[in-house]
Amino acid sequence: QARLEESGGGSVQAGGSLRLSCTASGFTFRPNVMGWFRQAPGKEREGVAVIYYRDGSTFYLDSVKDRYTISQDDAENTVTLQMNSLKPDDTAMYYCAARSGVVGRWYLSTLYNHWGQGRQVTVSS
């Protein structure tokens, strides 16, 4: 069945870089949207970055758009999030997410119907 497999993340000092990857498998058709959400303790889950496979358009959380880059490898059904110039405020559990239905507001976690298990990103000061 449909599955999202995540890799990457970890711990890094402020200013460093980390990478997250998510591979979709078992989908009859490619998801309309794939990307990443994150959730820190005591905070709401927020959309970080997504990519629309139909046209390759990308969307980012304002606080990361100058530092993160999301890209896709259609041949491998993989989405990669390159995170540069990381800050302590980026510390969170990051979740790969996908949706295959009608595209709505990308940043609403409730619209996504497939989720990875989560990868921890920790940025130390």
JSON list of C-alpha atoms in Angstrom, two decimals:
[
{"chain": "A", "resi": 1, "resn": "GLN", "atom": "CA", "xyz": [0.00, 0.00, 0.00]},
{"chain": "A", "resi": 2, "resn": "ALA", "atom": "CA", "xyz": [0.98, 3.64, -0.22]},
{"chain": "A", "resi": 3, "resn": "ARG", "atom": "CA", "xyz": [3.94, 4.51, 1.94]},
{"chain": "A", "resi": 4, "resn": "LEU", "atom": "CA", "xyz": [6.29, 7.42, 2.59]},
{"chain": "A", "resi": 5, "resn": "GLU", "atom": "CA", "xyz": [9.83, 6.53, 3.59]},
{"chain": "A", "resi": 6, "resn": "GLU", "atom": "CA", "xyz": [11.92, 9.24, 5.20]},
{"chain": "A", "resi": 7, "resn": "SER", "atom": "CA", "xyz": [15.63, 9.62, 5.73]},
{"chain": "A", "resi": 8, "resn": "GLY", "atom": "CA", "xyz": [18.07, 12.27, 6.86]},
{"chain": "A", "resi": 9, "resn": "GLY", "atom": "CA", "xyz": [17.82, 14.93, 9.49]},
{"chain": "A", "resi": 10, "resn": "GLY", "atom": "CA", "xyz": [19.81, 14.72, 12.68]},
{"chain": "A", "resi": 11, "resn": "SER", "atom": "CA", "xyz": [21.68, 17.23, 14.80]},
{"chain": "A", "resi": 12, "resn": "VAL", "atom": "CA", "xyz": [23.76, 20.18, 13.71]},
{"chain": "A", "resi": 13, "resn": "GLN", "atom": "CA", "xyz": [25.15, 23.43, 15.06]},
{"chain": "A", "resi": 14, "resn": "ALA", "atom": "CA", "xyz": [23.49, 26.70, 14.17]},
{"chain": "A", "resi": 15, "resn": "GLY", "atom": "CA", "xyz": [24.47, 27.76, 10.69]},
{"chain": "A", "resi": 16, "resn": "GLY", "atom": "CA", "xyz": [24.94, 24.21, 9.51]},
{"chain": "A", "resi": 17, "resn": "SER", "atom": "CA", "xyz": [23.02, 22.17, 6.98]},
{"chain": "A", "resi": 18, "resn": "LEU", "atom": "CA", "xyz": [20.92, 19.05, 6.98]},
{"chain": "A", "resi": 19, "resn": "ARG", "atom": "CA", "xyz": [18.98, 17.19, 4.38]},
{"chain": "A", "resi": 20, "resn": "LEU", "atom": "CA", "xyz": [15.72, 15.29, 4.45]},
{"chain": "A", "resi": 21, "resn": "SER", "atom": "CA", "xyz": [14.48, 12.90, 1.79]},
{"chain": "A", "resi": 22, "resn": "CYS", "atom": "CA", "xyz": [11.14, 11.25, 1.29]},
{"chain": "A", "resi": 23, "resn": "THR", "atom": "CA", "xyz": [10.38, 8.46, -1.14]},
{"chain": "A", "resi": 24, "resn": "ALA", "atom": "CA", "xyz": [6.84, 7.54, -2.11]},
{"chain": "A", "resi": 25, "resn": "SER", "atom": "CA", "xyz": [6.06, 3.95, -2.92]},
{"chain": "A", "resi": 26, "resn": "GLY", "atom": "CA", "xyz": [2.95, 1.90, -3.50]},
{"chain": "A", "resi": 27, "resn": "PHE", "atom": "CA", "xyz": [0.99, 4.78, -5.00]},
{"chain": "A", "resi": 28, "resn": "THR", "atom": "CA", "xyz": [-1.17, 3.91, -7.98]},
{"chain": "A", "resi": 29, "resn": "PHE", "atom": "CA", "xyz": [-0.67, 7.46, -9.23]},
{"chain": "A", "resi": 30, "resn": "ARG", "atom": "CA", "xyz": [1.89, 9.98, -8.11]},
{"chain": "A", "resi": 31, "resn": "PRO", "atom": "CA", "xyz": [0.67, 12.31, -5.36]},
{"chain": "A", "resi": 32, "resn": "ASN", "atom": "CA", "xyz": [-0.44, 15.76, -6.41]},
{"chain": "A", "resi": 33, "resn": "VAL", "atom": "CA", "xyz": [1.62, 17.34, -3.64]},
{"chain": "A", "resi": 34, "resn": "MET", "atom": "CA", "xyz": [4.51, 16.15, -1.52]},
{"chain": "A", "resi": 35, "resn": "GLY", "atom": "CA", "xyz": [6.48, 18.00, 1.08]},
{"chain": "A", "resi": 36, "resn": "TRP", "atom": "CA", "xyz": [7.36, 18.50, 4.69]},
{"chain": "A", "resi": 37, "resn": "PHE", "atom": "CA", "xyz": [5.65, 19.65, 7.84]},
{"chain": "A", "resi": 38, "resn": "ARG", "atom": "CA", "xyz": [7.24, 20.16, 11.22]},
{"chain": "A", "resi": 39, "resn": "GLN", "atom": "CA", "xyz": [6.09, 20.26, 14.80]},
{"chain": "A", "resi": 40, "resn": "ALA", "atom": "CA", "xyz": [7.93, 21.50, 17.84]},
{"chain": "A", "resi": 41, "resn": "PRO", "atom": "CA", "xyz": [6.79, 20.73, 21.39]},
{"chain": "A", "resi": 42, "resn": "GLY", "atom": "CA", "xyz": [3.81, 22.83, 22.38]},
{"chain": "A", "resi": 43, "resn": "LYS", "atom": "CA", "xyz": [3.32, 24.20, 18.88]},
{"chain": "A", "resi": 44, "resn": "GLU", "atom": "CA", "xyz": [1.03, 23.47, 15.98]},
{"chain": "A", "resi": 45, "resn": "ARG", "atom": "CA", "xyz": [2.18, 21.41, 13.07]},
{"chain": "A", "resi": 46, "resn": "GLU", "atom": "CA", "xyz": [3.16, 23.78, 10.30]},
{"chain": "A", "resi": 47, "resn": "GLY", "atom": "CA", "xyz": [3.84, 23.41, 6.63]},
{"chain": "A", "resi": 48, "resn": "VAL", "atom": "CA", "xyz": [7.51, 23.87, 5.78]},
{"chain": "A", "resi": 49, "resn": "ALA", "atom": "CA", "xyz": [7.74, 23.29, 2.06]},
{"chain": "A", "resi": 50, "resn": "VAL", "atom": "CA", "xyz": [5.85, 21.42, -0.62]},
{"chain": "A", "resi": 51, "resn": "ILE", "atom": "CA", "xyz": [6.18, 20.74, -4.31]},
{"chain": "A", "resi": 52, "resn": "TYR", "atom": "CA", "xyz": [3.35, 20.23, -6.77]},
{"chain": "A", "resi": 53, "resn": "TYR", "atom": "CA", "xyz": [4.20, 17.49, -9.22]},
{"chain": "A", "resi": 54, "resn": "ARG", "atom": "CA", "xyz": [1.85, 18.77, -11.90]},
{"chain": "A", "resi": 55, "resn": "ASP", "atom": "CA", "xyz": [3.94, 21.82, -12.65]},
{"chain": "A", "resi": 56, "resn": "GLY", "atom": "CA", "xyz": [6.87, 21.67, -10.24]},
{"chain": "A", "resi": 57, "resn": "SER", "atom": "CA", "xyz": [5.78, 24.73, -8.32]},
{"chain": "A", "resi": 58, "resn": "THR", "atom": "CA", "xyz": [7.02, 25.06, -4.77]},
{"chain": "A", "resi": 59, "resn": "PHE", "atom": "CA", "xyz": [5.79, 26.80, -1.65]},
{"chain": "A", "resi": 60, "resn": "TYR", "atom": "CA", "xyz": [7.63, 27.57, 1.55]},
{"chain": "A", "resi": 61, "resn": "LEU", "atom": "CA", "xyz": [7.01, 28.70, 5.07]},
{"chain": "A", "resi": 62, "resn": "ASP", "atom": "CA", "xyz": [8.08, 32.34, 5.18]},
{"chain": "A", "resi": 63, "resn": "SER", "atom": "CA", "xyz": [10.69, 31.75, 7.86]},
{"chain": "A", "resi": 64, "resn": "VAL", "atom": "CA", "xyz": [12.54, 29.14, 5.79]},
{"chain": "A", "resi": 65, "resn": "LYS", "atom": "CA", "xyz": [12.06, 30.21, 2.19]},
{"chain": "A", "resi": 66, "resn": "ASP", "atom": "CA", "xyz": [15.50, 31.84, 1.90]},
{"chain": "A", "resi": 67, "resn": "ARG", "atom": "CA", "xyz": [17.27, 28.88, 3.47]},
{"chain": "A", "resi": 68, "resn": "TYR", "atom": "CA", "xyz": [15.43, 25.72, 2.44]},
{"chain": "A", "resi": 69, "resn": "THR", "atom": "CA", "xyz": [15.08, 24.22, -1.00]},
{"chain": "A", "resi": 70, "resn": "ILE", "atom": "CA", "xyz": [12.68, 21.46, -1.94]},
{"chain": "A", "resi": 71, "resn": "SER", "atom": "CA", "xyz": [13.26, 19.45, -5.08]},
{"chain": "A", "resi": 72, "resn": "GLN", "atom": "CA", "xyz": [11.92, 16.34, -6.75]},
{"chain": "A", "resi": 73, "resn": "ASP", "atom": "CA", "xyz": [13.25, 13.32, -8.52]},
{"chain": "A", "resi": 74, "resn": "ASP", "atom": "CA", "xyz": [10.31, 11.97, -10.49]},
{"chain": "A", "resi": 75, "resn": "ALA", "atom": "CA", "xyz": [12.15, 8.87, -11.63]},
{"chain": "A", "resi": 76, "resn": "GLU", "atom": "CA", "xyz": [12.62, 7.78, -8.02]},
{"chain": "A", "resi": 77, "resn": "ASN", "atom": "CA", "xyz": [9.46, 9.40, -6.62]},
{"chain": "A", "resi": 78, "resn": "THR", "atom": "CA", "xyz": [11.64, 11.20, -4.14]},
{"chain": "A", "resi": 79, "resn": "VAL", "atom": "CA", "xyz": [11.41, 14.66, -2.65]},
{"chain": "A", "resi": 80, "resn": "THR", "atom": "CA", "xyz": [14.45, 16.21, -1.00]},
{"chain": "A", "resi": 81, "resn": "LEU", "atom": "CA", "xyz": [14.52, 19.13, 1.39]},
{"chain": "A", "resi": 82, "resn": "GLN", "atom": "CA", "xyz": [17.88, 20.83, 1.64]},
{"chain": "A", "resi": 83, "resn": "MET", "atom": "CA", "xyz": [18.09, 22.90, 4.80]},
{"chain": "A", "resi": 84, "resn": "ASN", "atom": "CA", "xyz": [20.87, 25.47, 5.04]},
{"chain": "A", "resi": 85, "resn": "SER", "atom": "CA", "xyz": [21.77, 28.14, 7.58]},
{"chain": "A", "resi": 86, "resn": "LEU", "atom": "CA", "xyz": [19.82, 26.30, 10.22]},
{"chain": "A", "resi": 87, "resn": "LYS", "atom": "CA", "xyz": [18.68, 28.06, 13.35]},
{"chain": "A", "resi": 88, "resn": "PRO", "atom": "CA", "xyz": [17.69, 26.72, 16.77]},
{"chain": "A", "resi": 89, "resn": "ASP", "atom": "CA", "xyz": [14.08, 27.67, 15.96]},
{"chain": "A", "resi": 90, "resn": "ASP", "atom": "CA", "xyz": [14.17, 25.10, 13.16]},
{"chain": "A", "resi": 91, "resn": "THR", "atom": "CA", "xyz": [14.36, 22.35, 15.76]},
{"chain": "A", "resi": 92, "resn": "ALA", "atom": "CA", "xyz": [11.34, 20.11, 15.38]},
{"chain": "A", "resi": 93, "resn": "MET", "atom": "CA", "xyz": [10.12, 16.76, 14.25]},
{"chain": "A", "resi": 94, "resn": "TYR", "atom": "CA", "xyz": [9.79, 16.90, 10.48]},
{"chain": "A", "resi": 95, "resn": "TYR", "atom": "CA", "xyz": [7.17, 14.81, 8.72]},
{"chain": "A", "resi": 96, "resn": "CYS", "atom": "CA", "xyz": [6.91, 13.97, 5.06]},
{"chain": "A", "resi": 97, "resn": "ALA", "atom": "CA", "xyz": [3.37, 14.42, 3.79]},
{"chain": "A", "resi": 98, "resn": "ALA", "atom": "CA", "xyz": [1.54, 13.75, 0.56]},
{"chain": "A", "resi": 99, "resn": "ARG", "atom": "CA", "xyz": [-1.91, 14.22, -0.83]},
{"chain": "A", "resi": 100, "resn": "SER", "atom": "CA", "xyz": [-3.52, 12.95, -4.00]},
{"chain": "A", "resi": 101, "resn": "GLY", "atom": "CA", "xyz": [-6.89, 14.68, -3.99]},
{"chain": "A", "resi": 102, "resn": "VAL", "atom": "CA", "xyz": [-8.00, 18.13, -4.98]},
{"chain": "A", "resi": 103, "resn": "VAL", "atom": "CA", "xyz": [-5.30, 20.67, -4.23]},
{"chain": "A", "resi": 104, "resn": "GLY", "atom": "CA", "xyz": [-6.27, 23.16, -1.59]},
{"chain": "A", "resi": 105, "resn": "ARG", "atom": "CA", "xyz": [-4.29, 25.19, 0.89]},
{"chain": "A", "resi": 106, "resn": "TRP", "atom": "CA", "xyz": [-0.93, 23.44, 1.02]},
{"chain": "A", "resi": 107, "resn": "TYR", "atom": "CA", "xyz": [-0.06, 24.55, 4.51]},
{"chain": "A", "resi": 108, "resn": "LEU", "atom": "CA", "xyz": [-2.99, 22.84, 6.23]},
{"chain": "A", "resi": 109, "resn": "SER", "atom": "CA", "xyz": [-1.85, 19.53, 7.65]},
{"chain": "A", "resi": 110, "resn": "THR", "atom": "CA", "xyz": [-5.40, 18.21, 7.83]},
{"chain": "A", "resi": 111, "resn": "LEU", "atom": "CA", "xyz": [-5.57, 18.10, 4.04]},
{"chain": "A", "resi": 112, "resn": "TYR", "atom": "CA", "xyz": [-2.86, 15.47, 3.73]},
{"chain": "A", "resi": 113, "resn": "ASN", "atom": "CA", "xyz": [-3.74, 11.81, 3.73]},
{"chain": "A", "resi": 114, "resn": "HIS", "atom": "CA", "xyz": [-0.30, 10.18, 3.76]},
{"chain": "A", "resi": 115, "resn": "TRP", "atom": "CA", "xyz": [2.38, 10.73, 6.38]},
{"chain": "A", "resi": 116, "resn": "GLY", "atom": "CA", "xyz": [5.84, 9.53, 7.17]},
{"chain": "A", "resi": 117, "resn": "GLN", "atom": "CA", "xyz": [6.95, 8.56, 10.65]},
{"chain": "A", "resi": 118, "resn": "GLY", "atom": "CA", "xyz": [8.92, 11.75, 11.22]},
{"chain": "A", "resi": 119, "resn": "ARG", "atom": "CA", "xyz": [12.59, 12.68, 11.37]},
{"chain": "A", "resi": 120, "resn": "GLN", "atom": "CA", "xyz": [14.09, 14.73, 14.15]},
{"chain": "A", "resi": 121, "resn": "VAL", "atom": "CA", "xyz": [15.98, 17.90, 13.29]},
{"chain": "A", "resi": 122, "resn": "THR", "atom": "CA", "xyz": [17.88, 19.47, 16.16]},
{"chain": "A", "resi": 123, "resn": "VAL", "atom": "CA", "xyz": [19.83, 22.69, 15.81]},
{"chain": "A", "resi": 124, "resn": "SER", "atom": "CA", "xyz": [22.09, 23.67, 18.69]},
{"chain": "A", "resi": 125, "resn": "SER", "atom": "CA", "xyz": [23.19, 27.19, 19.49]}
]
